[in-house]
Amino acid sequence: MNLIALYGSNFKQYLVLLFFYGLLLTAAQNTERNLSLEKWQFKGVNNDKYKWFPAKVPGTVHTDLLANKLIPDPFIGTNEKQLQWIENEDWQYQTTFSISNEELKHQNVILQFDGLDTFAEVYLNDTKILSANNMFRTWKVDVKKVLKVGQNKLQITFASAVKKGKEEAKKLPYTLPGDEKVFTRKAQYHFGWDWGPRLVTSGIYKTVKLHFWNKASILNITHTQQELTETKARLECQFTIDAKTAGNYAIQLGNVPFKRTFQKGINKVTIPMVIPDPILWWPNGMGVAHQYLFEFSLYHDQELLEKKQIKIGLRTIELVQEKDAIGKSFYFKVNGQPVFMKGANVIPPDSFLPRVTDSVYQSIVKNAVDANMNMLRVWGGGVYADDAFYEACDKNGILVWQDFMFACAMYPGDEAFLKNVKQEVIDNVSRLQNHPSIALWCGNNENDEGWHNWGWQKQFNYSKADSTKIWNDYQKLFHDLIPKTLDSLLPKNENRYWPSSPSIGWGRKESLLSGDAHYWGVWWGMEPFEMYEKKVGRFMSEYGFQGLPDKKTFLAFAKTDELNFDSDAIKTHQKHPTGYKTINEYMARDYQVPTNFEDYIYVSQLLQAEGMKTAIEAHRRAKPNCMGTLFWQLNDCWPVTSWSSVDYYGRWKAFQYEAKRSFNPILVDITANEVNYEVRVINDEPKPHHITLLEEVMDFNGNPIDGYEVEFDIEANSNEVLSATPKENYSAKNLRQMVISVTCKTADGKTSRSLFYFVKPKDLQLTKPNIQISKIDELTYEISTDVLAKNVFLFSEEDAFFSDNYFDILPRQKVTIKLTKPVKAIRVTSLFDVMKN
């Protein structure tokens, strides 16, 4: 391992660091053992039918039951409904493992559980060592005195989280919104959501480790960025070290020791560092997401105890909230530059978390990068993501809006609950705070809005005393405990906290004047897509519309003869109570509604993509008054009809392709107001551009009607109207068969194109296109057409990814498509094929 930064090869930057670095060949005394690799068993505590079957750790009871063929796949058909009994059972896991005399000679042996879901009683050699009650916490127990040489038995009993939650709920004289789940520090989505199944898991869902150590051990390393200029970065690394033996120690960076004397117990140690000519970490689209890697070694006298690494990205992030002519700003500055945030909300990628590998998290981030995003919001009803997610965000310049795990409910405020949450915050902030991608810590999702706007007081018939107590508990948690805990953990320049998202509910005009906004007038309010152009806030952190997933995704859980809206399997995989009805109503407004199910999938995806395009581009048009757009939602936790742009199996919907276009750093935008058709260029890049802009107005056969070509200079980080064409110019034309095409090319070769249609898709006068697909090589194809081909959808029997899809092709235009793997044949559909003639 070396100290050279993870990205970049400018050797000069590292001469000082390399001078200090030396390769250490001595074996560390402190060691670790992964007990997840042992042979585990599980059984039902009160159910004789389920007695000691093989188990996998990490795992869940559902996946273990499935692996032993004791239940059907919960994701198939209507099986979810048949498996609700599992949540009401208690389950027990056990393993045996051998301990050597050499291992037991260590001064300290710590048993660490990275994730227990959720209410767990842990016994080691029949001695109770732990009662756990929070799946978001890391649990550590000193087991030195309980272990023995030879065989040891570890047994964990998980109580039903549903029963535990209901027991706690009965202790209150009122009902809290959110039912029993709010009393469990467990992923709230496990109890069901309007995009996810109710599969209330339990089990050892993360790794189990034994740490053997002598004398001292590094518990945590954090860093504080004290100064950052073009010539120098001045840092302090803070070490938390547990010493069982007082004495002289050294923390070594390379071969340079920083000598310290430790007292017995917890020691806090600070080591200063200076990096000359620092290379900054930048978000995606603004520069390189540069990181530095450091390795520290802990010595007692000449004895190496252990090594630890940290990665550091040098950057500044500010959340700017200043009064202005509209209300109050809400935007992020990175390295002193205002950044328009483009991205999405993410949910846990599976109902069964142990199935989420590092590659799954990496693919989520790749989908964000490939769609020109620079921010993801980790939503508060799920889980704090695994390290692999944040590492991928660091590497790719994706900023993270990190919710704490509270959503759409009110929570208890008793001392035990608050104490539990405080340790949860400490565990997760300590784990994540070094990541340069972390932009914001947010207390909860929609709890404040729910309390003030969703009618809970009336629904639950609260007395004045009840309402006062519940709201005081809310403030105690989100305005007192969490921010004070953050104050104790984070340096001031990294302590960016927002109590609740959104700050004001979408039904109030104030929601568009300050703070962040969740706008659900479209979808929940059944308002037309055009309302997105009027309802633009300062930072749009949630909005969305559903689209059906790919036919292959439906066939993963339903049979061919079940592909209809009367099918129980199809109904089960739509969790919004009026989801299909809502889609159909919006579809009838803008499209001709197909009767064929496969065609309906296709048009629903076009509907979702077009609606979200309207929203995203309205938000970007409003820059700098609006400085962020995070749609709901990027991914799914199971195969389902939902708001996602990428389905459970990683298949891009039309919306994800459209998001890639609408998030283009240089966006051409065409809109119609009462008088004109306006063309503007929005430049999110931190540099100006000289551009050539070509506008062509033509009919669907490619016959020119109007147009011009002009050159412009656009400023960095700008939003400029470049032309306005009076509507009356085309008033005598057949608008149902016309399109405006605007292409923008920069001097350095970047291209952006936008098309504008004068009528809704259902009113277009399309003619049958002759779409030609020419094979260039195994992975490259060229697409062309004789007349306008609208919403060209390319697909194959193989699960290959197409570099672009659901695009429009103008006559005489050629579109080049890249595939990720060879296919036998490519099939094609366009909007003409599904329209009634």
Coordinates of N, CA, C and O in Angstrom, one line a residue, residues 575-690:
K575 N -48.0 -1.4 -5.0 CA -48.3 -1.2 -3.6 C -49.0 0.2 -3.4 O -49.4 0.4 -2.2
H576 N -49.2 1.0 -4.4 CA -50.0 2.2 -4.2 C -51.4 1.8 -4.4 O -51.8 1.2 -5.3
P577 N -52.3 2.2 -3.5 CA -53.7 1.8 -3.5 C -54.4 2.1 -4.8 O -55.3 1.4 -5.2
T578 N -54.1 3.2 -5.4 CA -54.7 3.6 -6.7 C -53.7 3.8 -7.8 O -53.9 4.6 -8.7
G579 N -52.6 3.1 -7.7 CA -51.5 3.3 -8.6 C -51.8 3.1 -10.1 O -51.6 4.0 -10.9
Y580 N -52.4 1.9 -10.4 CA -52.7 1.7 -11.8 C -53.8 2.6 -12.3 O -53.7 3.1 -13.5
K581 N -54.7 2.9 -11.5 CA -55.8 3.9 -11.9 C -55.2 5.2 -12.2 O -55.6 5.9 -13.1
T582 N -54.2 5.7 -11.3 CA -53.6 7.0 -11.5 C -52.8 7.0 -12.8 O -52.9 8.0 -13.6
I583 N -52.0 6.0 -13.1 CA -51.3 5.9 -14.3 C -52.2 6.0 -15.5 O -52.0 6.7 -16.5
N584 N -53.3 5.3 -15.4 CA -54.2 5.2 -16.6 C -54.9 6.6 -16.8 O -55.0 7.0 -18.0
E585 N -55.2 7.3 -15.8 CA -55.8 8.6 -15.9 C -54.9 9.6 -16.6 O -55.3 10.3 -17.5
Y586 N -53.6 9.6 -16.1 CA -52.6 10.5 -16.7 C -52.4 10.0 -18.2 O -52.2 10.9 -19.1
M587 N -52.3 8.7 -18.4 CA -52.0 8.3 -19.8 C -53.1 8.7 -20.7 O -52.8 9.2 -21.9
A588 N -54.4 8.7 -20.3 CA -55.5 9.1 -21.2 C -55.4 10.6 -21.5 O -55.9 11.0 -22.6
R589 N -54.8 11.4 -20.6 CA -54.7 12.8 -20.9 C -53.7 13.1 -22.0 O -53.9 14.0 -22.8
D590 N -52.6 12.3 -22.1 CA -51.5 12.6 -23.0 C -51.3 11.6 -24.2 O -50.7 11.9 -25.2
Y591 N -51.8 10.4 -24.0 CA -51.5 9.3 -25.0 C -52.8 8.6 -25.3 O -53.8 8.6 -24.6
Q592 N -52.7 7.9 -26.4 CA -53.8 6.9 -26.7 C -53.4 5.6 -25.8 O -52.3 5.2 -25.8
V593 N -54.4 5.2 -25.1 CA -54.2 4.1 -24.1 C -54.2 2.7 -24.8 O -55.3 2.3 -25.3
P594 N -53.1 2.0 -24.8 CA -53.1 0.7 -25.5 C -54.0 -0.3 -24.7 O -54.1 -0.3 -23.5
T595 N -54.5 -1.3 -25.4 CA -55.2 -2.4 -24.7 C -54.2 -3.6 -24.5 O -54.5 -4.5 -23.6
N596 N -53.2 -3.7 -25.3 CA -52.2 -4.8 -25.2 C -51.3 -4.5 -24.0 O -50.8 -3.4 -23.9
F597 N -51.0 -5.5 -23.1 CA -50.3 -5.2 -21.9 C -48.8 -4.8 -22.2 O -48.3 -3.9 -21.6
E598 N -48.2 -5.4 -23.2 CA -46.8 -5.1 -23.5 C -46.7 -3.7 -24.0 O -45.8 -2.9 -23.7
D599 N -47.7 -3.3 -24.8 CA -47.7 -1.9 -25.3 C -48.0 -0.9 -24.2 O -47.5 0.2 -24.2
Y600 N -48.8 -1.4 -23.2 CA -49.1 -0.5 -22.1 C -47.9 -0.2 -21.3 O -47.7 0.9 -20.8
I601 N -47.0 -1.3 -21.1 CA -45.8 -1.1 -20.4 C -45.0 0.0 -21.1 O -44.5 0.9 -20.4
Y602 N -44.8 -0.1 -22.4 CA -44.0 0.8 -23.2 C -44.6 2.3 -23.0 O -43.8 3.2 -22.7
V603 N -45.9 2.4 -23.2 CA -46.4 3.8 -23.1 C -46.4 4.3 -21.7 O -46.1 5.5 -21.5
S604 N -46.5 3.5 -20.7 CA -46.4 4.0 -19.3 C -45.0 4.5 -19.0 O -44.9 5.5 -18.3
Q605 N -44.0 3.9 -19.6 CA -42.7 4.4 -19.4 C -42.5 5.7 -20.1 O -41.8 6.6 -19.6
L606 N -43.1 5.8 -21.3 CA -43.0 7.1 -22.0 C -43.7 8.2 -21.2 O -43.2 9.4 -21.1
L607 N -44.8 7.9 -20.6 CA -45.6 8.8 -19.8 C -44.7 9.3 -18.6 O -44.6 10.5 -18.3
Q608 N -44.1 8.3 -17.9 CA -43.3 8.7 -16.8 C -42.1 9.6 -17.2 O -41.8 10.6 -16.6
A609 N -41.5 9.2 -18.3 CA -40.3 9.9 -18.7 C -40.7 11.3 -19.1 O -40.0 12.3 -18.8
E610 N -41.8 11.5 -19.8 CA -42.2 12.8 -20.3 C -42.6 13.7 -19.1 O -42.3 14.9 -19.1
G611 N -43.3 13.1 -18.1 CA -43.7 13.9 -17.0 C -42.5 14.4 -16.2 O -42.4 15.5 -15.7
M612 N -41.5 13.5 -16.0 CA -40.3 13.8 -15.2 C -39.4 14.8 -16.0 O -38.7 15.6 -15.4
K613 N -39.4 14.7 -17.3 CA -38.6 15.6 -18.1 C -39.2 17.0 -17.9 O -38.5 18.0 -17.7
T614 N -40.5 17.2 -17.8 CA -41.2 18.4 -17.6 C -40.7 19.0 -16.2 O -40.4 20.2 -16.1
A615 N -40.7 18.2 -15.2 CA -40.3 18.6 -13.9 C -38.8 19.0 -13.8 O -38.5 20.1 -13.4
I616 N -37.9 18.1 -14.3 CA -36.5 18.4 -14.2 C -36.1 19.7 -14.9 O -35.4 20.5 -14.4
E617 N -36.6 19.8 -16.1 CA -36.2 21.0 -16.9 C -36.8 22.2 -16.4 O -36.2 23.3 -16.5
A618 N -38.0 22.2 -15.8 CA -38.6 23.3 -15.1 C -37.7 23.8 -13.9 O -37.5 25.0 -13.7
H619 N -37.2 22.8 -13.2 CA -36.3 23.1 -12.1 C -35.0 23.7 -12.6 O -34.5 24.7 -12.0
R620 N -34.4 23.2 -13.6 CA -33.2 23.7 -14.1 C -33.4 25.1 -14.8 O -32.5 25.9 -14.7
R621 N -34.5 25.3 -15.4 CA -34.8 26.6 -16.0 C -34.9 27.7 -14.9 O -34.6 28.9 -15.2
A622 N -35.3 27.3 -13.7 CA -35.4 28.3 -12.6 C -34.1 28.6 -11.9 O -34.1 29.4 -10.9
K623 N -33.0 28.0 -12.3 CA -31.7 28.3 -11.7 C -31.4 29.8 -11.9 O -31.7 30.4 -13.0
P624 N -30.9 30.6 -10.9 CA -30.4 30.1 -9.6 C -31.4 30.2 -8.5 O -31.0 29.9 -7.4
N625 N -32.7 30.5 -8.8 CA -33.7 30.5 -7.7 C -33.9 29.1 -7.2 O -34.1 28.9 -6.0
C626 N -33.9 28.2 -8.1 CA -33.9 26.7 -7.7 C -32.6 26.2 -8.0 O -32.0 26.4 -9.0
M627 N -32.0 25.5 -7.0 CA -30.6 25.0 -7.1 C -30.5 23.5 -6.8 O -29.4 23.0 -6.5
G628 N -31.6 22.7 -7.0 CA -31.5 21.3 -6.8 C -32.7 20.6 -7.2 O -33.8 21.1 -7.1
T629 N -32.5 19.4 -7.8 CA -33.7 18.5 -8.2 C -33.3 17.1 -8.0 O -32.4 16.5 -8.7
L630 N -34.0 16.4 -7.0 CA -33.7 15.0 -6.7 C -35.1 14.3 -6.8 O -36.0 14.5 -6.0
F631 N -35.2 13.5 -7.9 CA -36.5 12.9 -8.1 C -36.7 11.6 -7.2 O -35.7 11.1 -6.7
W632 N -37.9 11.2 -7.1 CA -38.3 10.0 -6.4 C -38.6 9.0 -7.5 O -39.6 9.2 -8.2
Q633 N -37.9 7.9 -7.6 CA -36.8 7.4 -6.9 C -35.9 6.7 -7.9 O -36.4 6.3 -9.0
L634 N -34.7 6.4 -7.6 CA -33.8 5.8 -8.5 C -33.9 4.3 -8.7 O -33.9 3.8 -9.8
N635 N -34.2 3.6 -7.6 CA -34.1 2.1 -7.6 C -35.3 1.5 -6.9 O -36.1 2.2 -6.3
D636 N -35.3 0.2 -6.9 CA -36.4 -0.6 -6.3 C -35.8 -1.6 -5.3 O -34.6 -2.0 -5.4
C637 N -36.6 -2.1 -4.4 CA -36.2 -3.2 -3.4 C -36.7 -4.5 -3.8 O -36.4 -5.5 -3.2
W638 N -37.6 -4.6 -4.8 CA -38.1 -5.9 -5.4 C -38.7 -5.6 -6.7 O -38.9 -4.4 -7.1
P639 N -39.1 -6.6 -7.5 CA -39.7 -6.3 -8.8 C -41.1 -5.7 -8.6 O -42.0 -6.4 -8.1
V640 N -41.4 -4.5 -9.1 CA -42.6 -3.8 -8.8 C -42.9 -2.7 -9.8 O -41.9 -2.2 -10.4
T641 N -44.1 -2.3 -9.9 CA -44.4 -1.0 -10.5 C -44.3 0.1 -9.5 O -44.9 0.1 -8.5
S642 N -43.4 1.0 -9.8 CA -43.1 2.1 -8.8 C -42.6 3.3 -9.5 O -42.6 3.4 -10.7
W643 N -42.2 4.3 -8.7 CA -41.6 5.5 -9.2 C -40.2 5.4 -9.7 O -39.6 6.4 -10.1
S644 N -39.6 4.3 -9.6 CA -38.2 4.1 -10.0 C -37.9 4.4 -11.4 O -38.7 4.2 -12.3
S645 N -36.6 4.9 -11.7 CA -36.2 5.0 -13.1 C -35.4 3.8 -13.5 O -35.1 3.6 -14.7
V646 N -34.9 3.0 -12.5 CA -34.2 1.7 -12.8 C -34.8 0.7 -12.0 O -35.0 0.8 -10.7
D647 N -35.3 -0.4 -12.6 CA -36.0 -1.4 -11.8 C -35.1 -2.3 -11.0 O -33.9 -2.2 -11.0
Y648 N -35.7 -3.2 -10.3 CA -35.0 -4.1 -9.3 C -33.8 -4.8 -9.9 O -32.8 -5.1 -9.3
Y649 N -34.0 -5.2 -11.2 CA -33.0 -6.0 -11.9 C -31.9 -5.1 -12.6 O -31.1 -5.6 -13.3
G650 N -32.0 -3.8 -12.4 CA -31.1 -2.9 -13.0 C -31.4 -2.5 -14.4 O -30.6 -1.9 -15.1
R651 N -32.6 -2.8 -14.8 CA -33.0 -2.4 -16.2 C -33.5 -0.9 -16.2 O -34.4 -0.6 -15.4
W652 N -32.9 -0.2 -17.1 CA -33.3 1.2 -17.2 C -34.7 1.4 -17.8 O -35.0 0.8 -18.9
K653 N -35.5 2.1 -17.2 CA -36.8 2.5 -17.8 C -36.5 3.7 -18.7 O -35.4 4.3 -18.7
A654 N -37.5 4.1 -19.5 CA -37.4 5.2 -20.4 C -37.0 6.5 -19.6 O -36.2 7.3 -20.1
F655 N -37.5 6.6 -18.4 CA -37.2 7.7 -17.5 C -35.7 7.9 -17.2 O -35.2 9.0 -17.2
Q656 N -35.0 6.8 -17.0 CA -33.6 6.9 -16.7 C -32.8 7.4 -17.9 O -31.9 8.3 -17.8
Y657 N -33.2 7.0 -19.1 CA -32.6 7.5 -20.3 C -32.9 9.0 -20.5 O -32.1 9.8 -20.9
E658 N -34.2 9.4 -20.2 CA -34.6 10.8 -20.2 C -33.9 11.6 -19.2 O -33.5 12.8 -19.5
A659 N -33.7 11.1 -18.0 CA -33.0 11.8 -16.9 C -31.5 12.1 -17.4 O -31.0 13.2 -17.1
K660 N -30.9 11.1 -18.1 CA -29.6 11.4 -18.6 C -29.5 12.6 -19.5 O -28.6 13.4 -19.4
R661 N -30.6 12.7 -20.4 CA -30.6 13.8 -21.3 C -30.9 15.1 -20.5 O -30.3 16.2 -20.8
S662 N -31.9 15.1 -19.6 CA -32.3 16.3 -18.9 C -31.3 16.8 -17.9 O -31.3 17.9 -17.5
F663 N -30.4 15.9 -17.5 CA -29.3 16.2 -16.5 C -28.0 16.6 -17.3 O -27.0 16.8 -16.6
N664 N -28.1 16.6 -18.6 CA -26.9 17.0 -19.4 C -26.3 18.3 -18.8 O -27.0 19.2 -18.6
P665 N -25.0 18.3 -18.5 CA -24.4 19.5 -17.9 C -24.7 20.8 -18.8 O -24.8 21.9 -18.2
I666 N -24.7 20.6 -20.1 CA -25.2 21.7 -21.0 C -26.5 21.3 -21.6 O -26.5 20.4 -22.4
L667 N -27.5 22.0 -21.2 CA -28.9 21.6 -21.6 C -29.5 22.6 -22.5 O -29.5 23.8 -22.2
V668 N -30.0 22.2 -23.6 CA -30.8 23.0 -24.5 C -32.3 22.8 -24.1 O -32.7 21.7 -24.0
D669 N -33.0 23.9 -23.8 CA -34.3 23.8 -23.3 C -35.3 24.7 -24.2 O -35.0 25.8 -24.5
I670 N -36.4 24.1 -24.6 CA -37.3 24.7 -25.5 C -38.7 24.8 -24.8 O -39.2 23.7 -24.4
T671 N -39.2 26.0 -24.6 CA -40.5 26.1 -23.9 C -41.4 27.1 -24.7 O -40.9 27.9 -25.5
A672 N -42.7 27.0 -24.4 CA -43.7 27.9 -25.0 C -44.3 28.7 -23.9 O -44.8 28.2 -22.9
N673 N -44.3 30.0 -24.0 CA -45.1 30.9 -23.1 C -46.3 31.4 -23.9 O -46.6 30.9 -25.0
E674 N -46.9 32.4 -23.4 CA -48.1 32.9 -24.0 C -47.8 33.5 -25.4 O -48.7 33.5 -26.3
V675 N -46.6 34.0 -25.6 CA -46.3 34.8 -26.8 C -45.3 34.1 -27.7 O -45.5 34.0 -28.9
N676 N -44.3 33.5 -27.1 CA -43.1 33.0 -27.9 C -42.8 31.5 -27.6 O -43.2 30.9 -26.6
Y677 N -42.0 31.0 -28.5 CA -41.3 29.7 -28.3 C -39.8 30.1 -27.9 O -39.1 30.7 -28.8
E678 N -39.4 29.8 -26.7 CA -38.1 30.3 -26.3 C -37.1 29.1 -26.3 O -37.4 28.0 -25.9
V679 N -35.9 29.5 -26.7 CA -34.8 28.5 -26.6 C -33.7 29.1 -25.6 O -33.3 30.3 -25.7
R680 N -33.4 28.3 -24.6 CA -32.3 28.7 -23.7 C -31.3 27.6 -23.5 O -31.5 26.4 -23.8
V681 N -30.1 28.0 -23.1 CA -29.0 27.1 -22.8 C -28.7 27.2 -21.3 O -28.4 28.3 -20.9
I682 N -28.6 26.1 -20.6 CA -28.3 26.1 -19.2 C -26.9 25.4 -19.1 O -26.8 24.2 -19.5
N683 N -26.0 26.1 -18.6 CA -24.6 25.5 -18.4 C -24.3 25.3 -17.0 O -24.2 26.3 -16.2
D684 N -24.2 24.1 -16.5 CA -23.8 23.8 -15.1 C -22.3 23.6 -14.9 O -21.9 23.4 -13.8
E685 N -21.6 23.7 -16.0 CA -20.1 23.5 -15.9 C -19.5 24.7 -15.3 O -19.9 25.8 -15.5
P686 N -18.3 24.5 -14.7 CA -17.6 25.7 -14.0 C -16.8 26.4 -15.0 O -15.8 27.1 -14.6
K687 N -17.1 26.3 -16.3 CA -16.3 27.1 -17.3 C -17.2 27.6 -18.4 O -18.3 27.0 -18.7
P688 N -16.9 28.7 -19.0 CA -17.7 29.2 -20.1 C -17.5 28.4 -21.4 O -16.5 27.6 -21.5
H689 N -18.4 28.5 -22.4 CA -18.3 27.8 -23.6 C -18.6 28.7 -24.8 O -19.5 29.6 -24.7
H690 N -17.9 28.5 -25.9 CA -18.4 29.1 -27.2 C -19.2 28.0 -27.9 O -18.7 26.9 -28.1

